[in-house]
PDB file of C-alpha atoms in Angstrom:
ATOM      1  CA  UNK A 203     -23.980 -15.102 -29.109  1.00  0.00           C
ATOM      2  CA  UNK A 204     -21.672 -17.087 -31.465  1.00  0.00           C
ATOM      3  CA  UNK A 205     -21.989 -20.074 -33.342  1.00  0.00           C
ATOM      4  CA  UNK A 206     -21.896 -21.431 -36.235  1.00  0.00           C
ATOM      5  CA  UNK A 207     -25.033 -21.670 -38.609  1.00  0.00           C
ATOM      6  CA  UNK A 208     -26.796 -25.128 -39.607  1.00  0.00           C
ATOM      7  CA  UNK A 209     -26.667 -26.322 -42.570  1.00  0.00           C
ATOM      8  CA  UNK A 210     -28.783 -24.869 -45.772  1.00  0.00           C
ATOM      9  CA  UNK A 211     -31.863 -24.814 -43.875  1.00  0.00           C
ATOM     10  CA  UNK A 212     -30.437 -21.787 -41.873  1.00  0.00           C
ATOM     11  CA  UNK A 213     -31.325 -22.974 -38.667  1.00  0.00           C
ATOM     12  CA  UNK A 214     -28.427 -22.217 -35.671  1.00  0.00           C
ATOM     13  CA  UNK A 215     -26.458 -25.243 -34.831  1.00  0.00           C
ATOM     14  CA  UNK A 216     -27.185 -27.084 -32.035  1.00  0.00           C
ATOM     15  CA  UNK A 217     -24.444 -25.895 -30.018  1.00  0.00           C
ATOM     16  CA  UNK A 218     -23.801 -22.004 -29.238  1.00  0.00           C
ATOM     17  CA  UNK A 219     -21.383 -20.066 -27.607  1.00  0.00           C
ATOM     18  CA  UNK A 220     -22.296 -16.925 -25.422  1.00  0.00           C
ATOM     19  CA  UNK A 221     -19.647 -14.663 -23.927  1.00  0.00           C
ATOM     20  CA  UNK A 222     -19.371 -16.891 -20.847  1.00  0.00           C
ATOM     21  CA  UNK A 223     -21.016 -20.263 -21.627  1.00  0.00           C
ATOM     22  CA  UNK A 224     -20.899 -23.259 -23.834  1.00  0.00           C
ATOM     23  CA  UNK A 225     -24.735 -24.623 -24.718  1.00  0.00           C
ATOM     24  CA  UNK A 226     -25.344 -27.741 -25.995  1.00  0.00           C
ATOM     25  CA  UNK A 227     -28.850 -30.027 -26.337  1.00  0.00           C
ATOM     26  CA  UNK A 228     -29.034 -32.049 -23.140  1.00  0.00           C
ATOM     27  CA  UNK A 229     -28.205 -36.193 -23.447  1.00  0.00           C
ATOM     28  CA  UNK A 230     -28.731 -39.012 -21.035  1.00  0.00           C
ATOM     29  CA  UNK A 231     -25.119 -38.487 -19.826  1.00  0.00           C
ATOM     30  CA  UNK A 232     -25.772 -35.117 -18.628  1.00  0.00           C
ATOM     31  CA  UNK A 233     -28.351 -36.271 -16.163  1.00  0.00           C
ATOM     32  CA  UNK A 234     -26.089 -37.353 -13.166  1.00  0.00           C
ATOM     33  CA  UNK A 235     -24.142 -34.252 -13.323  1.00  0.00           C
ATOM     34  CA  UNK A 236     -27.526 -32.297 -13.318  1.00  0.00           C
ATOM     35  CA  UNK A 237     -28.888 -34.055 -10.702  1.00  0.00           C
ATOM     36  CA  UNK A 238     -25.954 -33.130  -8.398  1.00  0.00           C
ATOM     37  CA  UNK A 239     -24.809 -29.724  -9.929  1.00  0.00           C
ATOM     38  CA  UNK A 240     -28.264 -28.315 -10.480  1.00  0.00           C
ATOM     39  CA  UNK A 241     -31.520 -29.938  -8.940  1.00  0.00           C
ATOM     40  CA  UNK A 242     -29.468 -32.043  -5.883  1.00  0.00           C
ATOM     41  CA  UNK A 243     -29.215 -28.683  -4.214  1.00  0.00           C
ATOM     42  CA  UNK A 244     -32.329 -27.615  -2.590  1.00  0.00           C
ATOM     43  CA  UNK A 245     -31.700 -24.068  -3.059  1.00  0.00           C
ATOM     44  CA  UNK A 246     -32.530 -24.675  -6.497  1.00  0.00           C
ATOM     45  CA  UNK A 247     -36.234 -25.332  -5.821  1.00  0.00           C
ATOM     46  CA  UNK A 248     -36.429 -22.972  -2.572  1.00  0.00           C
ATOM     47  CA  UNK A 249     -38.303 -20.227  -4.212  1.00  0.00           C
ATOM     48  CA  UNK A 250     -40.277 -22.730  -6.273  1.00  0.00           C
ATOM     49  CA  UNK A 251     -40.980 -26.282  -5.128  1.00  0.00           C
ATOM     50  CA  UNK A 252     -42.411 -27.321  -9.077  1.00  0.00           C
ATOM     51  CA  UNK A 253     -38.528 -27.044  -9.921  1.00  0.00           C
ATOM     52  CA  UNK A 254     -37.700 -30.166  -7.400  1.00  0.00           C
ATOM     53  CA  UNK A 255     -36.766 -33.206  -9.538  1.00  0.00           C
ATOM     54  CA  UNK A 256     -35.389 -36.747  -8.616  1.00  0.00           C
ATOM     55  CA  UNK A 257     -32.776 -38.435 -10.792  1.00  0.00           C
ATOM     56  CA  UNK A 258     -35.440 -40.528 -12.047  1.00  0.00           C
ATOM     57  CA  UNK A 259     -37.874 -37.514 -12.870  1.00  0.00           C
ATOM     58  CA  UNK A 260     -34.842 -35.479 -14.373  1.00  0.00           C
ATOM     59  CA  UNK A 261     -34.075 -38.156 -16.603  1.00  0.00           C
ATOM     60  CA  UNK A 262     -37.811 -38.120 -18.035  1.00  0.00           C
ATOM     61  CA  UNK A 263     -37.984 -34.315 -18.456  1.00  0.00           C
ATOM     62  CA  UNK A 264     -34.523 -34.686 -20.577  1.00  0.00           C
ATOM     63  CA  UNK A 265     -36.143 -37.287 -22.737  1.00  0.00           C
ATOM     64  CA  UNK A 266     -38.600 -34.970 -23.716  1.00  0.00           C
ATOM     65  CA  UNK A 267     -35.964 -32.147 -23.802  1.00  0.00           C
ATOM     66  CA  UNK A 268     -34.487 -34.351 -26.403  1.00  0.00           C
ATOM     67  CA  UNK A 269     -37.374 -35.301 -28.452  1.00  0.00           C
ATOM     68  CA  UNK A 270     -38.365 -31.746 -29.176  1.00  0.00           C
ATOM     69  CA  UNK A 271     -34.664 -31.136 -30.096  1.00  0.00           C
ATOM     70  CA  UNK A 272     -35.557 -34.011 -32.558  1.00  0.00           C
ATOM     71  CA  UNK A 273     -39.003 -32.596 -33.696  1.00  0.00           C
ATOM     72  CA  UNK A 274     -38.144 -29.221 -33.974  1.00  0.00           C
ATOM     73  CA  UNK A 275     -34.333 -28.431 -34.663  1.00  0.00           C
ATOM     74  CA  UNK A 276     -34.149 -26.176 -31.545  1.00  0.00           C
ATOM     75  CA  UNK A 277     -34.458 -26.252 -27.729  1.00  0.00           C
ATOM     76  CA  UNK A 278     -32.981 -26.111 -24.337  1.00  0.00           C
ATOM     77  CA  UNK A 279     -29.568 -26.410 -23.429  1.00  0.00           C
ATOM     78  CA  UNK A 280     -27.086 -27.795 -20.652  1.00  0.00           C
ATOM     79  CA  UNK A 281     -24.881 -24.996 -19.786  1.00  0.00           C
ATOM     80  CA  UNK A 282     -21.636 -25.230 -18.884  1.00  0.00           C
ATOM     81  CA  UNK A 283     -18.806 -22.532 -18.344  1.00  0.00           C
ATOM     82  CA  UNK A 284     -16.604 -22.020 -21.217  1.00  0.00           C
ATOM     83  CA  UNK A 285     -13.248 -21.677 -18.764  1.00  0.00           C
ATOM     84  CA  UNK A 286     -14.887 -24.093 -16.477  1.00  0.00           C
ATOM     85  CA  UNK A 287     -14.028 -27.823 -15.629  1.00  0.00           C
ATOM     86  CA  UNK A 288     -17.184 -29.281 -17.705  1.00  0.00           C
ATOM     87  CA  UNK A 289     -19.552 -29.200 -14.876  1.00  0.00           C
ATOM     88  CA  UNK A 290     -22.947 -27.990 -15.902  1.00  0.00           C
ATOM     89  CA  UNK A 291     -24.087 -24.802 -14.177  1.00  0.00           C
ATOM     90  CA  UNK A 292     -27.586 -24.818 -15.011  1.00  0.00           C
ATOM     91  CA  UNK A 293     -30.061 -25.544 -18.217  1.00  0.00           C
ATOM     92  CA  UNK A 294     -32.319 -23.315 -20.172  1.00  0.00           C
ATOM     93  CA  UNK A 295     -33.302 -21.981 -23.513  1.00  0.00           C
ATOM     94  CA  UNK A 296     -36.571 -22.024 -25.699  1.00  0.00           C
ATOM     95  CA  UNK A 297     -38.302 -25.089 -26.796  1.00  0.00           C
ATOM     96  CA  UNK A 298     -41.794 -25.721 -28.405  1.00  0.00           C
ATOM     97  CA  UNK A 299     -44.155 -26.934 -25.696  1.00  0.00           C
ATOM     98  CA  UNK A 300     -46.380 -29.967 -27.136  1.00  0.00           C
ATOM     99  CA  UNK A 301     -49.327 -27.916 -28.679  1.00  0.00           C
ATOM    100  CA  UNK A 302     -46.297 -25.927 -30.484  1.00  0.00           C
ATOM    101  CA  UNK A 303     -48.636 -22.834 -30.396  1.00  0.00           C
ATOM    102  CA  UNK A 304     -45.608 -20.827 -28.511  1.00  0.00           C
ATOM    103  CA  UNK A 305     -42.129 -20.890 -26.972  1.00  0.00           C
ATOM    104  CA  UNK A 306     -41.381 -21.659 -23.780  1.00  0.00           C
ATOM    105  CA  UNK A 307     -38.566 -19.856 -22.105  1.00  0.00           C
ATOM    106  CA  UNK A 308     -37.005 -21.586 -19.440  1.00  0.00           C
ATOM    107  CA  UNK A 309     -33.779 -21.538 -17.323  1.00  0.00           C
ATOM    108  CA  UNK A 310     -32.477 -23.319 -14.395  1.00  0.00           C
ATOM    109  CA  UNK A 311     -29.268 -22.727 -12.502  1.00  0.00           C
ATOM    110  CA  UNK A 312     -26.637 -24.080  -9.790  1.00  0.00           C
ATOM    111  CA  UNK A 313     -27.004 -22.060  -6.896  1.00  0.00           C
ATOM    112  CA  UNK A 314     -23.076 -21.355  -7.287  1.00  0.00           C
ATOM    113  CA  UNK A 315     -23.360 -19.724 -10.754  1.00  0.00           C
ATOM    114  CA  UNK A 316     -26.455 -17.959  -9.756  1.00  0.00           C
ATOM    115  CA  UNK A 317     -26.396 -13.878  -9.488  1.00  0.00           C
ATOM    116  CA  UNK A 318     -24.019 -13.703 -12.262  1.00  0.00           C
ATOM    117  CA  UNK A 319     -25.911 -12.689 -15.201  1.00  0.00           C
ATOM    118  CA  UNK A 320     -25.690 -16.031 -16.849  1.00  0.00           C
ATOM    119  CA  UNK A 321     -29.636 -16.873 -16.876  1.00  0.00           C
ATOM    120  CA  UNK A 322     -30.002 -13.870 -18.954  1.00  0.00           C
ATOM    121  CA  UNK A 323     -26.983 -15.108 -20.869  1.00  0.00           C
ATOM    122  CA  UNK A 324     -28.866 -18.441 -21.404  1.00  0.00           C
ATOM    123  CA  UNK A 325     -32.142 -16.888 -21.860  1.00  0.00           C
ATOM    124  CA  UNK A 326     -30.957 -14.207 -24.474  1.00  0.00           C
ATOM    125  CA  UNK A 327     -29.280 -17.437 -26.553  1.00  0.00           C
ATOM    126  CA  UNK A 328     -32.527 -19.164 -26.325  1.00  0.00           C
ATOM    127  CA  UNK A 329     -34.656 -16.108 -27.485  1.00  0.00           C
ATOM    128  CA  UNK A 330     -32.444 -15.496 -30.372  1.00  0.00           C
ATOM    129  CA  UNK A 331     -32.862 -19.053 -31.625  1.00  0.00           C
ATOM    130  CA  UNK A 332     -36.221 -19.185 -31.153  1.00  0.00           C
ATOM    131  CA  UNK A 333     -37.028 -16.028 -32.994  1.00  0.00           C
ATOM    132  CA  UNK A 334     -34.832 -16.992 -35.807  1.00  0.00           C
ATOM    133  CA  UNK A 335     -36.474 -20.399 -36.267  1.00  0.00           C
ATOM    134  CA  UNK A 336     -40.155 -19.657 -35.398  1.00  0.00           C
ATOM    135  CA  UNK A 337     -40.742 -15.696 -35.057  1.00  0.00           C
ATOM    136  CA  UNK A 338     -44.470 -16.229 -35.642  1.00  0.00           C
ATOM    137  CA  UNK A 339     -44.799 -18.023 -32.390  1.00  0.00           C
ATOM    138  CA  UNK A 340     -44.911 -15.716 -29.368  1.00  0.00           C
ATOM    139  CA  UNK A 341     -42.528 -16.492 -26.350  1.00  0.00           C
ATOM    140  CA  UNK A 342     -43.793 -17.590 -23.010  1.00  0.00           C
ATOM    141  CA  UNK A 343     -42.197 -17.816 -19.733  1.00  0.00           C
ATOM    142  CA  UNK A 344     -43.555 -18.982 -16.188  1.00  0.00           C
ATOM    143  CA  UNK A 345     -42.565 -18.150 -13.185  1.00  0.00           C
ATOM    144  CA  UNK A 346     -43.681 -18.441  -9.214  1.00  0.00           C
ATOM    145  CA  UNK A 347     -44.919 -15.477  -7.877  1.00  0.00           C
ATOM    146  CA  UNK A 348     -42.643 -15.521  -5.163  1.00  0.00           C
ATOM    147  CA  UNK A 349     -39.585 -16.407  -7.299  1.00  0.00           C
ATOM    148  CA  UNK A 350     -38.479 -12.535  -7.611  1.00  0.00           C
ATOM    149  CA  UNK A 351     -35.373 -13.410  -8.967  1.00  0.00           C
ATOM    150  CA  UNK A 352     -36.549 -15.257 -11.937  1.00  0.00           C
ATOM    151  CA  UNK A 353     -39.389 -12.572 -12.544  1.00  0.00           C
ATOM    152  CA  UNK A 354     -36.541  -9.624 -12.856  1.00  0.00           C
ATOM    153  CA  UNK A 355     -34.752 -11.788 -15.555  1.00  0.00           C
ATOM    154  CA  UNK A 356     -37.926 -12.321 -17.511  1.00  0.00           C
ATOM    155  CA  UNK A 357     -38.766  -8.320 -17.358  1.00  0.00           C
ATOM    156  CA  UNK A 358     -35.005  -7.425 -18.046  1.00  0.00           C
ATOM    157  CA  UNK A 359     -35.712 -10.022 -21.474  1.00  0.00           C
ATOM    158  CA  UNK A 360     -38.642  -7.745 -22.317  1.00  0.00           C
ATOM    159  CA  UNK A 361     -41.310 -10.155 -21.615  1.00  0.00           C
ATOM    160  CA  UNK A 362     -44.971  -8.589 -19.852  1.00  0.00           C
ATOM    161  CA  UNK A 363     -46.686 -10.104 -17.334  1.00  0.00           C
ATOM    162  CA  UNK A 364     -50.142 -11.501 -18.836  1.00  0.00           C
ATOM    163  CA  UNK A 365     -51.537 -13.965 -16.654  1.00  0.00           C
ATOM    164  CA  UNK A 366     -51.175 -14.431 -12.682  1.00  0.00           C
ATOM    165  CA  UNK A 367     -53.443 -17.501 -11.083  1.00  0.00           C
ATOM    166  CA  UNK A 368     -53.192 -20.345  -8.904  1.00  0.00           C
ATOM    167  CA  UNK A 369     -50.413 -22.715  -9.454  1.00  0.00           C
ATOM    168  CA  UNK A 370     -51.669 -26.175  -9.618  1.00  0.00           C
ATOM    169  CA  UNK A 371     -48.582 -27.772 -10.199  1.00  0.00           C
ATOM    170  CA  UNK A 372     -47.443 -26.500  -6.919  1.00  0.00           C
ATOM    171  CA  UNK A 373     -47.648 -28.312  -3.470  1.00  0.00           C
ATOM    172  CA  UNK A 374     -48.136 -25.450  -1.963  1.00  0.00           C
ATOM    173  CA  UNK A 375     -52.191 -24.589  -1.292  1.00  0.00           C
ATOM    174  CA  UNK A 376     -51.973 -20.654  -1.757  1.00  0.00           C
ATOM    175  CA  UNK A 377     -49.250 -20.839  -4.387  1.00  0.00           C
ATOM    176  CA  UNK A 378     -49.592 -18.193  -7.556  1.00  0.00           C
ATOM    177  CA  UNK A 379     -47.814 -18.724 -10.857  1.00  0.00           C
ATOM    178  CA  UNK A 380     -46.986 -15.768 -13.493  1.00  0.00           C
ATOM    179  CA  UNK A 381     -47.245 -16.137 -17.057  1.00  0.00           C
ATOM    180  CA  UNK A 382     -45.163 -13.769 -19.448  1.00  0.00           C
ATOM    181  CA  UNK A 383     -45.173 -12.930 -23.079  1.00  0.00           C
ATOM    182  CA  UNK A 384     -43.409 -11.380 -25.678  1.00  0.00           C
ATOM    183  CA  UNK A 385     -46.722 -10.173 -27.138  1.00  0.00           C
ATOM    184  CA  UNK A 386     -50.486 -10.179 -26.626  1.00  0.00           C
ATOM    185  CA  UNK A 387     -51.991 -13.662 -26.236  1.00  0.00           C
ATOM    186  CA  UNK A 388     -55.203 -14.703 -27.849  1.00  0.00           C
ATOM    187  CA  UNK A 389     -57.898 -15.668 -25.303  1.00  0.00           C
ATOM    188  CA  UNK A 390     -57.792 -19.397 -26.476  1.00  0.00           C
ATOM    189  CA  UNK A 391     -53.926 -19.505 -26.262  1.00  0.00           C
ATOM    190  CA  UNK A 392     -54.045 -17.908 -22.910  1.00  0.00           C
ATOM    191  CA  UNK A 393     -56.543 -20.719 -21.533  1.00  0.00           C
ATOM    192  CA  UNK A 394     -54.990 -23.529 -23.335  1.00  0.00           C
ATOM    193  CA  UNK A 395     -51.732 -22.278 -21.443  1.00  0.00           C
ATOM    194  CA  UNK A 396     -52.982 -21.832 -18.096  1.00  0.00           C
ATOM    195  CA  UNK A 397     -55.434 -24.433 -17.625  1.00  0.00           C
TER     196      UNK A 397
END
């Protein structure tokens, strides 16, 4: 991962370059392109219907990501190919959840960008930034049990399964979600994340 370091506080800069990706914090201007390239394709949420977002829901989600950037100075990015036409190929990284006790690692890729290792690239950059900013916080990641590509990506990052249970957010009655973490979680923290 390359990219200039931030100011005197030592935080990484908001924009990060990886081998193939240019990562930058999301803006409201990104919503139409993300809605079209990533969330507008049913294949994006085929393995996990909780990932489906209308353009209006996506605008709210991007607003929350912006609030987390403002709060923490780090967060999730919109990803574009460095040698591409500027169209987003995905969104992801690590951001601190509202309760602030852990990092949440996530990634969503446009179907055309899947299967090329780009999720690993986004996730590794997110892990590096999160661990540099707050190494005391565990890194967690949720994935639907049937989403084997995401589960493989998470396992390759070194996170291990710490919980498996019903996915209350899913419209599917028997849906199961899996929580991974980079370290053991205290019982109260685990209960908070899985409530």
